[in-house]
PDB file of C-alpha atoms in Angstrom:
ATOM      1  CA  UNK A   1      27.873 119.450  70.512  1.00  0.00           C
ATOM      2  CA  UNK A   2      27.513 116.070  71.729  1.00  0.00           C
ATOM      3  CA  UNK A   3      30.451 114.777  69.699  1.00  0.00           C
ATOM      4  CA  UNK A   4      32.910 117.568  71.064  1.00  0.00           C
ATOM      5  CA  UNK A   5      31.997 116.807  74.604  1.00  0.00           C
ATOM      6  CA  UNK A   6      32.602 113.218  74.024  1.00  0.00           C
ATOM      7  CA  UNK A   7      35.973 113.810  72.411  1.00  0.00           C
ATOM      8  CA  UNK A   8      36.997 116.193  74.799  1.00  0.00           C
ATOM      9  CA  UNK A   9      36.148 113.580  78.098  1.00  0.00           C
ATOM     10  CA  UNK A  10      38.131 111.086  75.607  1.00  0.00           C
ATOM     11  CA  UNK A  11      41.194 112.907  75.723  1.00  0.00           C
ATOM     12  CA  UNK A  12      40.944 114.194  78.855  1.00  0.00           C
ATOM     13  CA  UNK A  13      41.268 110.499  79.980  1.00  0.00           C
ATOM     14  CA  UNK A  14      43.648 109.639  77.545  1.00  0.00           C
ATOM     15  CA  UNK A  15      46.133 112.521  78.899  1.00  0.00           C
ATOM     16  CA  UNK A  16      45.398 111.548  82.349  1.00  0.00           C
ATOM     17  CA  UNK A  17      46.118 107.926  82.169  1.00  0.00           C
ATOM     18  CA  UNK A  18      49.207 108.525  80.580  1.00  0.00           C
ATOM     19  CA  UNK A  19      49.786 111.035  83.566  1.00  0.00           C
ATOM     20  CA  UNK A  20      49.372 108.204  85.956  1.00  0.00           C
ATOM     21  CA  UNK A  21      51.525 105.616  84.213  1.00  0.00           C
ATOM     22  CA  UNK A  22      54.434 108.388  84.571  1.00  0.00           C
ATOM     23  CA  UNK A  23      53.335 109.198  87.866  1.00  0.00           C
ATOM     24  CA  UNK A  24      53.590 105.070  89.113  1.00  0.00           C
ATOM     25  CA  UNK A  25      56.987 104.348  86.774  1.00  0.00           C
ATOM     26  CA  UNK A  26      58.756 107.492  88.335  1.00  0.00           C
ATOM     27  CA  UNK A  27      57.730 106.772  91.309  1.00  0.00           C
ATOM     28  CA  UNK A  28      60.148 103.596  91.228  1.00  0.00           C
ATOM     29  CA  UNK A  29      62.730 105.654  90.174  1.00  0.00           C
ATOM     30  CA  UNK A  30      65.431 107.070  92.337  1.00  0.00           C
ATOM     31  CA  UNK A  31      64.723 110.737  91.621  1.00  0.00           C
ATOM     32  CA  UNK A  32      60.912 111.279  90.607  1.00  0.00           C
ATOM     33  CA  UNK A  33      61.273 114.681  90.052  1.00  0.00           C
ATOM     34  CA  UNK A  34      63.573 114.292  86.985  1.00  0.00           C
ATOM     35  CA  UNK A  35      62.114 111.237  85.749  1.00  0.00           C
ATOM     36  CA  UNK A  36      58.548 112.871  85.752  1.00  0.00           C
ATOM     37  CA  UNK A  37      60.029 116.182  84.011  1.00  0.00           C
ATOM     38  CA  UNK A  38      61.928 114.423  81.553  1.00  0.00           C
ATOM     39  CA  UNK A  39      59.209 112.307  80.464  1.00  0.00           C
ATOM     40  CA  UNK A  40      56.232 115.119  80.586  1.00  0.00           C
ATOM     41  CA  UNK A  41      58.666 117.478  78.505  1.00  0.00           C
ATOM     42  CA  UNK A  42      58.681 114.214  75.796  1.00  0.00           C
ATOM     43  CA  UNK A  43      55.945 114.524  73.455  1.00  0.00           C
ATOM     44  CA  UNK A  44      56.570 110.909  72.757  1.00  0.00           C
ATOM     45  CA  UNK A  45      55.430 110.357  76.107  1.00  0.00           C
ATOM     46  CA  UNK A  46      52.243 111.201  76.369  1.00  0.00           C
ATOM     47  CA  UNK A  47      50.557 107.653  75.204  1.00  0.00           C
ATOM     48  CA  UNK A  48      53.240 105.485  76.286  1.00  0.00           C
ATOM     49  CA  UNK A  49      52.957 102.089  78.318  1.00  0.00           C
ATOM     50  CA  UNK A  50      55.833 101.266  81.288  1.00  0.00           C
ATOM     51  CA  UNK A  51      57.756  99.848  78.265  1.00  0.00           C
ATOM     52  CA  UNK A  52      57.038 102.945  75.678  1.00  0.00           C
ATOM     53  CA  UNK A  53      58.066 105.253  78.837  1.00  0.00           C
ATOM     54  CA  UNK A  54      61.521 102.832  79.194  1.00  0.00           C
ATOM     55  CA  UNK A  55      62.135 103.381  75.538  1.00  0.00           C
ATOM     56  CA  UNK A  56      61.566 107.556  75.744  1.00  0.00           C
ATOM     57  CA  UNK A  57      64.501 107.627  78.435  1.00  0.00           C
ATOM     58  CA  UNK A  58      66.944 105.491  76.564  1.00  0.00           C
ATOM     59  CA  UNK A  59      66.247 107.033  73.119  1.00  0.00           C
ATOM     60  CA  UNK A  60      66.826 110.697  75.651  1.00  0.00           C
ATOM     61  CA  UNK A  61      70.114 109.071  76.860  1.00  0.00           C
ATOM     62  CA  UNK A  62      71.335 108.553  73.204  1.00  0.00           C
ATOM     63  CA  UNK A  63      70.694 112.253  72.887  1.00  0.00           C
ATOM     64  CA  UNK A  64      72.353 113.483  75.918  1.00  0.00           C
ATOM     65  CA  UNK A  65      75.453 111.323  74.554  1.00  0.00           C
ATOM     66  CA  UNK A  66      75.109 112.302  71.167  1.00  0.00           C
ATOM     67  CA  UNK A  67      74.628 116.113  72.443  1.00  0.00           C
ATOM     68  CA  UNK A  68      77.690 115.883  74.639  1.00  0.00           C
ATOM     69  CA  UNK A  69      79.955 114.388  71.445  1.00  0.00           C
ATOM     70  CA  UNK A  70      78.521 116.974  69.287  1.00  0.00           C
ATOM     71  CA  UNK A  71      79.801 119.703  71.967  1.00  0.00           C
ATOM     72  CA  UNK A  72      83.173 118.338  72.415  1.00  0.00           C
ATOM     73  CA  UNK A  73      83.850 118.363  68.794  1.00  0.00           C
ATOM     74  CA  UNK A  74      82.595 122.072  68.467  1.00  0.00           C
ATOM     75  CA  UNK A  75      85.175 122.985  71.226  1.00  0.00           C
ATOM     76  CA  UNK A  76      87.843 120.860  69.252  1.00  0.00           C
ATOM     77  CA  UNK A  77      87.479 123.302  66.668  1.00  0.00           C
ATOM     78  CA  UNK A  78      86.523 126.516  68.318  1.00  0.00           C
ATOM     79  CA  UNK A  79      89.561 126.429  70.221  1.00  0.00           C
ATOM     80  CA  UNK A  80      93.126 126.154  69.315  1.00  0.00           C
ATOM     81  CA  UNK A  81      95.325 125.905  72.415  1.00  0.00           C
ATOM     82  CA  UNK A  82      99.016 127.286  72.274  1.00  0.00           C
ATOM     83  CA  UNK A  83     100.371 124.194  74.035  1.00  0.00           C
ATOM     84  CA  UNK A  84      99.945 121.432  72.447  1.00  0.00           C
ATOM     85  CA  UNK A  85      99.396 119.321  75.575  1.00  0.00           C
ATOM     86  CA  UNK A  86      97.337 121.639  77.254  1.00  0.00           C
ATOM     87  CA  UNK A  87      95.469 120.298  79.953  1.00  0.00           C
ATOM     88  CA  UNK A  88      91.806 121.639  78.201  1.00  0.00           C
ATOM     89  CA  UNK A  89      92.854 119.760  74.820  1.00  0.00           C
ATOM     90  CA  UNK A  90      93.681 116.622  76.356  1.00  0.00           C
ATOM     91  CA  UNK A  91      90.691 117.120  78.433  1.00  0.00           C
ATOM     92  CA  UNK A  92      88.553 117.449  75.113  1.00  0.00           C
ATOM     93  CA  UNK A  93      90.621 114.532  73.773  1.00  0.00           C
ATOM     94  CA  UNK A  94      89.777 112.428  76.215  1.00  0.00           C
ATOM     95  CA  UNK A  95      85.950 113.046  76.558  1.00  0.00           C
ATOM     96  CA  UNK A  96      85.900 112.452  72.417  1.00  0.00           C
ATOM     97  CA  UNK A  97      87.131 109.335  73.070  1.00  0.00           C
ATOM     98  CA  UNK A  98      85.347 108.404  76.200  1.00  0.00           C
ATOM     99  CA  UNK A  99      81.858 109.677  74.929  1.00  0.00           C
ATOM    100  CA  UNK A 100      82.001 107.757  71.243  1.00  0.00           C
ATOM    101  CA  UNK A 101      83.092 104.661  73.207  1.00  0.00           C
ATOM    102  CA  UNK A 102      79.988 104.819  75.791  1.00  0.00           C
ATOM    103  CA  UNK A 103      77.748 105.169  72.771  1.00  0.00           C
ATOM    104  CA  UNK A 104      78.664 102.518  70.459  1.00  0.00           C
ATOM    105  CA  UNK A 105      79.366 100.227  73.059  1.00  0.00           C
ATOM    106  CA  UNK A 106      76.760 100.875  75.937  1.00  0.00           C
ATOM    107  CA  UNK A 107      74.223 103.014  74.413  1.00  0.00           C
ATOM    108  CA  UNK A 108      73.437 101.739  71.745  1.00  0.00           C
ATOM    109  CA  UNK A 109      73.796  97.901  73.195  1.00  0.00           C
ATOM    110  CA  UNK A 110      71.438  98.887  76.345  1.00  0.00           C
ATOM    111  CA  UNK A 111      69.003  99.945  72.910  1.00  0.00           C
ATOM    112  CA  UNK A 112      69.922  96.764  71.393  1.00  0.00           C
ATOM    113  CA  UNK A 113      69.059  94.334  74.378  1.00  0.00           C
ATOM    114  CA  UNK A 114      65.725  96.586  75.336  1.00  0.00           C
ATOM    115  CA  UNK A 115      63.987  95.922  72.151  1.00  0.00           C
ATOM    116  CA  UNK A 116      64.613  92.459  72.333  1.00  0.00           C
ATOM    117  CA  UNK A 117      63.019  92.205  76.247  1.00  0.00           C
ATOM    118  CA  UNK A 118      66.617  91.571  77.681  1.00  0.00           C
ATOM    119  CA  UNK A 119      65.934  94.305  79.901  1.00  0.00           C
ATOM    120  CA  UNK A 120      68.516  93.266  82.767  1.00  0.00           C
ATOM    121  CA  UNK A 121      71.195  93.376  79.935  1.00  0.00           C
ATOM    122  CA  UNK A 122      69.711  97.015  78.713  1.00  0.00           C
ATOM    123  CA  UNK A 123      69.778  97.884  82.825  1.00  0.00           C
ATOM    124  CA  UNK A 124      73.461  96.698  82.691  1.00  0.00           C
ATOM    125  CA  UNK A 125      74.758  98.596  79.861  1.00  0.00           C
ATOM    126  CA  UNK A 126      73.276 101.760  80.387  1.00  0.00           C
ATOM    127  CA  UNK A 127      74.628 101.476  83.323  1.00  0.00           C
ATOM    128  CA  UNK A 128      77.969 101.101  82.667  1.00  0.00           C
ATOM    129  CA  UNK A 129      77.653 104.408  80.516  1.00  0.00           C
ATOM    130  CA  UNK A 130      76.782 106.582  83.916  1.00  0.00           C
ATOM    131  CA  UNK A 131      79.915 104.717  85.077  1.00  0.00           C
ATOM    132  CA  UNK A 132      82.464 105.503  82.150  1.00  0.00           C
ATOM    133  CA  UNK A 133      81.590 108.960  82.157  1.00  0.00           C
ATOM    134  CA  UNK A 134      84.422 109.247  85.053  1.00  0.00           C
ATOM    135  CA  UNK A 135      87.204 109.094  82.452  1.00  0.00           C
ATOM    136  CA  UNK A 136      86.185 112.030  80.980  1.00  0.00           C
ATOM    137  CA  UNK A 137      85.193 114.291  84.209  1.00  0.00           C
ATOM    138  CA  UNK A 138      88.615 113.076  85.699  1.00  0.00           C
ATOM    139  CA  UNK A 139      90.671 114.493  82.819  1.00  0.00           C
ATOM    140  CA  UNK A 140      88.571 117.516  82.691  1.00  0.00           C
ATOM    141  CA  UNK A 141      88.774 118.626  86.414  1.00  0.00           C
ATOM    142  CA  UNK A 142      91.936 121.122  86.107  1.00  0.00           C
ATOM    143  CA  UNK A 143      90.348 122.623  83.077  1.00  0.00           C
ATOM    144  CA  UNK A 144      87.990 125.200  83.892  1.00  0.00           C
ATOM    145  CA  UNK A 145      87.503 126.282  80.186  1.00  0.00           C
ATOM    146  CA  UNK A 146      84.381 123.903  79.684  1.00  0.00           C
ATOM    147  CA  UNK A 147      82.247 122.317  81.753  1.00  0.00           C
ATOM    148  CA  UNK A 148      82.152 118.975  80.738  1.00  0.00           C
ATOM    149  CA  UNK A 149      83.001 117.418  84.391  1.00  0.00           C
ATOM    150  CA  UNK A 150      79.164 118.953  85.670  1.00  0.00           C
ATOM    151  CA  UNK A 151      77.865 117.658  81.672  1.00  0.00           C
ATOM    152  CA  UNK A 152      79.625 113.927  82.562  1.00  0.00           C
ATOM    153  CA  UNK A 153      78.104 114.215  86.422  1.00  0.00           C
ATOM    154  CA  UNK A 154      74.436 114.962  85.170  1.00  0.00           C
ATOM    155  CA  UNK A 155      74.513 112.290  82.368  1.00  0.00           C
ATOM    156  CA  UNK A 156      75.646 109.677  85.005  1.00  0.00           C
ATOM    157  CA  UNK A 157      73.048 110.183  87.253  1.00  0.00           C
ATOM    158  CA  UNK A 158      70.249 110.786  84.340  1.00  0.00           C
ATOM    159  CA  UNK A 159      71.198 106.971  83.554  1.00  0.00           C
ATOM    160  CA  UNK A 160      71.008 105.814  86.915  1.00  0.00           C
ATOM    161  CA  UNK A 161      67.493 106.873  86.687  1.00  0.00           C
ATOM    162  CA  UNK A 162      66.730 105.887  82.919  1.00  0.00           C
ATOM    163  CA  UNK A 163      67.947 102.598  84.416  1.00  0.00           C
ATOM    164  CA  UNK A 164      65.286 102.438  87.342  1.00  0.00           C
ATOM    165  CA  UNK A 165      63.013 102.751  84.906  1.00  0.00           C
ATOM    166  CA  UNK A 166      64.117  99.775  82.929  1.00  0.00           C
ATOM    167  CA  UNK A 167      63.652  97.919  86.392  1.00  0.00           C
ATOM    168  CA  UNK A 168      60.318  98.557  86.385  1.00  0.00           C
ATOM    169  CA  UNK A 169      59.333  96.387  83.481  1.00  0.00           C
ATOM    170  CA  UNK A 170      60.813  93.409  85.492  1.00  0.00           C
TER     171      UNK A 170
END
């Protein structure tokens, strides 16, 4: 009986401090709220330092890019326009583009530079991914057939955040 009490008051701790290291890096974050919900809803979270917690949002950027790619492609296929220059497939072109480019040249680098402690480099880059998501919601405005304008809106500001985090490590 012992034992279980003692392992119970262990982890109730444990999830607690990890709780409060959230709680202080979102609360240097431009919008706690999202910060705190996107890192609670991680189970990868929940025994993370500042650093581990940095990490969980970049790796859930890479997703968010990866997720939006994977979407665009689907709607490449799924639908066949008529017109050939239709606004919606040059929308979808465009976005293709635009999202493989942010990956493999600020996602993955803002990964690169974090795990080597260059964290004002990772800051930078990930950065400049919330910024180049313009191209695509600026070619996708006049097409109402997807919704990858709001999709490129919500990724920029997620970043902005994932890159307030980042900040707090230095």
């Amino acid at each position: 009986m012992e034992k279980k009490l003692l392992l119970l008051i262990f982890f109730h701790l444990l999830n607690n401090s990890s709780a409060s290291v959230i709680d202080s890096v979102c609360k240097a974050t431009q919008d706690y709220k999202l910060c705190n919900e996107s890192l609670t809803s991680n189970p990868y979270s929940a025994n993370e330092d500042d650093k581990g917690l940095a990490r969980v949002m970049l790796y859930m950027a890479l997703h968010k890019t990866t997720h939006i790619i994977v979407y665009v492609k689907r709607m490449m296929i799924e639908n066949k326009f008529p017109d050939y220059h239709s606004v919606c497939e040059e929308c979808l072109q465009v976005c293709n583009k635009n999202y493989n480019f942010i990956l493999h040249y600020f996602v993955l680098n803002a990964i690169k530079y974090f795990e080597v402690d260059m964290y004002h480099d990772a800051t930078f880059a990930i950065g400049l991914s919330g910024l180049n998501v313009s191209t695509c919601a600026y070619a996708c405005v006049k097409c109402n057939t997807f919704n990858l304008t709001n999709r490129s809106n919500e990724y920029a500001y997620f970043v902005l955040v994932v890159g307030d985090v980042i900040d707090f490590l230095y």
